[in-house]
Short mmCIF file of C-alpha atoms and ligand atoms in Angstrom, two decimals:
data_model
loop_
_atom_site.label_atom_id
_atom_site.label_comp_id
_atom_site.label_asym_id
_atom_site.label_seq_id
_atom_site.Cartn_x
_atom_site.Cartn_y
_atom_site.Cartn_z
CA UNK A 1 -118.26 40.28 11.30
CA UNK A 2 -118.81 37.01 9.42
CA UNK A 3 -116.90 35.06 12.09
CA UNK A 4 -119.21 36.28 14.82
CA UNK A 5 -122.25 35.36 12.76
CA UNK A 6 -120.92 31.84 12.19
CA UNK A 7 -120.44 31.39 15.94
CA UNK A 8 -124.06 32.37 16.57
CA UNK A 9 -125.36 29.88 14.02
CA UNK A 10 -123.28 27.08 15.57
CA UNK A 11 -124.55 27.78 19.09
CA UNK A 12 -128.16 27.12 18.05
CA UNK A 13 -128.14 23.35 18.22
CA UNK A 14 -131.80 22.62 17.63
CA UNK A 15 -135.25 24.17 17.68
CA UNK A 16 -138.76 22.89 17.09
CA UNK A 17 -142.14 22.10 18.57
CA UNK A 18 -142.34 19.38 21.24
CA UNK A 19 -144.89 18.21 23.78
CA UNK A 20 -143.58 18.62 27.26
CA UNK A 21 -144.55 18.58 30.90
CA UNK A 22 -142.65 19.29 34.09
CA UNK A 23 -143.14 16.44 36.58
CA UNK A 24 -140.81 17.38 39.45
CA UNK A 25 -139.66 20.80 40.62
CA UNK A 26 -136.47 20.53 42.70
CA UNK A 27 -137.62 17.31 44.30
CA UNK A 28 -141.29 18.24 44.60
CA UNK A 29 -143.66 16.19 42.46
CA UNK A 30 -145.99 18.19 40.23
CA UNK A 31 -149.25 17.32 38.51
CA UNK A 32 -148.57 16.59 34.85
CA UNK A 33 -149.78 19.26 32.46
CA UNK A 34 -148.74 18.46 28.90
CA UNK A 35 -148.46 21.28 26.44
CA UNK A 36 -147.08 21.86 23.01
CA UNK A 37 -144.09 24.13 23.20
CA UNK A 38 -141.59 25.85 20.96
CA UNK A 39 -138.32 24.41 22.23
CA UNK A 40 -134.80 25.69 21.69
CA UNK A 41 -131.52 23.92 22.50
CA UNK A 42 -128.70 26.42 22.53
CA UNK A 43 -125.40 26.64 24.39
CA UNK A 44 -126.20 23.92 26.93
CA UNK A 45 -129.59 25.43 27.77
CA UNK A 46 -132.91 23.91 26.80
CA UNK A 47 -135.66 26.51 26.69
CA UNK A 48 -139.37 25.76 26.56
CA UNK A 49 -141.48 28.67 25.44
CA UNK A 50 -145.02 29.14 26.67
CA UNK A 51 -146.69 27.95 23.49
CA UNK A 52 -145.89 27.25 19.89
CA UNK A 53 -147.72 30.25 18.45
CA UNK A 54 -144.50 32.05 17.80
CA UNK A 55 -142.69 29.21 16.08
CA UNK A 56 -141.60 30.07 12.59
CA UNK A 57 -138.59 29.93 10.34
CA UNK A 58 -138.03 33.60 11.21
CA UNK A 59 -137.98 32.79 14.91
CA UNK A 60 -135.16 30.28 14.28
CA UNK A 61 -133.00 33.10 13.00
CA UNK A 62 -134.13 35.55 15.67
CA UNK A 63 -134.47 33.60 18.94
CA UNK A 64 -134.40 36.85 20.94
CA UNK A 65 -137.71 37.92 19.40
CA UNK A 66 -139.57 34.94 20.88
CA UNK A 67 -141.88 35.26 23.88
CA UNK A 68 -140.75 34.82 27.47
CA UNK A 69 -139.50 31.32 28.25
CA UNK A 70 -141.66 29.20 30.54
CA UNK A 71 -138.76 26.98 31.58
CA UNK A 72 -135.03 27.34 31.04
CA UNK A 73 -133.23 24.09 31.74
CA UNK A 74 -129.51 24.12 32.48
CA UNK A 75 -128.21 20.90 30.95
CA UNK A 76 -124.90 20.75 32.82
CA UNK A 77 -125.05 17.62 34.97
CA UNK A 78 -128.46 16.62 33.57
CA UNK A 79 -129.41 13.17 32.31
CA UNK A 80 -131.76 12.19 29.51
CA UNK A 81 -133.24 8.69 29.19
CA UNK A 82 -136.23 7.05 27.52
CA UNK A 83 -139.11 7.27 29.98
CA UNK A 84 -140.43 3.98 31.36
CA UNK A 85 -144.03 3.00 30.55
CA UNK A 86 -145.24 3.99 34.02
CA UNK A 87 -144.19 7.61 33.41
CA UNK A 88 -146.61 8.14 30.53
CA UNK A 89 -148.96 6.26 28.23
CA UNK A 90 -147.63 8.31 25.33
CA UNK A 91 -145.09 6.94 22.87
CA UNK A 92 -141.63 8.39 22.26
CA UNK A 93 -141.20 10.02 25.67
CA UNK A 94 -137.86 11.27 26.97
CA UNK A 95 -137.23 11.94 30.64
CA UNK A 96 -134.89 14.81 31.44
CA UNK A 97 -133.55 15.08 34.98
CA UNK A 98 -131.66 18.20 35.96
CA UNK A 99 -128.82 18.50 38.44
CA UNK A 100 -131.06 20.53 40.75
CA UNK A 101 -133.57 17.65 40.93
CA UNK A 102 -136.25 18.79 38.50
CA UNK A 103 -137.74 16.47 35.89
CA UNK A 104 -139.38 16.99 32.54
CA UNK A 105 -141.03 14.65 30.07
CA UNK A 106 -140.52 15.51 26.40
CA UNK A 107 -142.55 13.83 23.66
CA UNK A 108 -143.20 13.83 19.93
CA UNK A 109 -145.39 11.44 17.94
CA UNK A 110 -142.62 11.13 15.37
CA UNK A 111 -139.93 8.68 16.50
CA UNK A 112 -137.48 10.21 14.04
CA UNK A 113 -137.97 13.68 15.50
CA UNK A 114 -137.67 12.58 19.12
CA UNK A 115 -134.54 10.52 18.38
CA UNK A 116 -132.96 13.60 16.80
CA UNK A 117 -133.76 15.60 19.96
CA UNK A 118 -132.43 12.82 22.20
CA UNK A 119 -129.12 12.81 20.33
CA UNK A 120 -128.87 16.60 20.35
CA UNK A 121 -129.51 16.78 24.12
CA UNK A 122 -127.09 13.93 24.87
CA UNK A 123 -124.43 15.63 22.71
CA UNK A 124 -125.02 18.94 24.44
CA UNK A 125 -124.73 17.38 27.92
CA UNK A 126 -121.57 15.56 26.79
CA UNK A 127 -119.94 18.79 25.63
CA UNK A 128 -120.67 20.47 28.96
CA UNK A 129 -119.10 17.81 31.19
CA UNK A 130 -120.24 16.87 34.67
CA UNK A 131 -118.71 19.65 36.78
O1 I3S B 201 -149.56 10.09 35.00
P1 I3S B 201 -151.00 10.43 34.74
O2 I3S B 201 -151.70 11.05 35.90
O3 I3S B 201 -151.77 9.31 34.10
O4 I3S B 201 -150.92 11.62 33.66
C1 I3S B 201 -152.02 12.01 32.90
C2 I3S B 201 -152.62 13.26 33.46
O5 I3S B 201 -151.63 14.27 33.57
C3 I3S B 201 -153.75 13.75 32.59
O6 I3S B 201 -154.28 14.94 33.10
P2 I3S B 201 -155.43 14.92 34.24
O7 I3S B 201 -154.64 14.67 35.51
O8 I3S B 201 -156.01 16.30 34.21
O9 I3S B 201 -156.35 13.83 33.90
C4 I3S B 201 -153.24 14.02 31.17
O10 I3S B 201 -154.31 14.45 30.37
C5 I3S B 201 -152.60 12.80 30.59
O11 I3S B 201 -152.06 13.14 29.32
C6 I3S B 201 -151.52 12.24 31.48
O12 I3S B 201 -151.09 10.98 31.06
P3 I3S B 201 -150.05 10.63 29.90
O13 I3S B 201 -150.01 9.13 29.92
O14 I3S B 201 -150.63 11.20 28.64
O15 I3S B 201 -148.70 11.23 30.20
#
């Protein structure tokens, strides 16, 4: 039904290619390993796919056809801030901290693109609430 289709389109908040690395896994510090990743923000979940090979306009319309996610991040109770200089020498780096105590750095060379992601993630967290 058209109504159902509209709901699906709305739930996909953002998708694109970002550089990312996980730095902490539930409190345990990890060695940084940056990689480029097809990234999808949908329904309060941020999903990083293994690589960006499968990114395409078609994939945007068919998220289920993408490869297995490498990380699925539940945004409820998460925080996103601009990373301090000691976290990375890269520019335009966001730090995402999850409620379970994991941390990710997210980066794009384009300030405009990263700002758009920052707003989308903040909005998504805001819609979910803290509890
Ligand atoms: O915080 P660090 O250790 O300076 O992070 C760098 C390392 O992860 C490095 O890998 P090796 O540990 O294999 O040298 C990466 O290549 C760098 O990109 C990391 O630093 P930046 O500042 O780019 O996040």
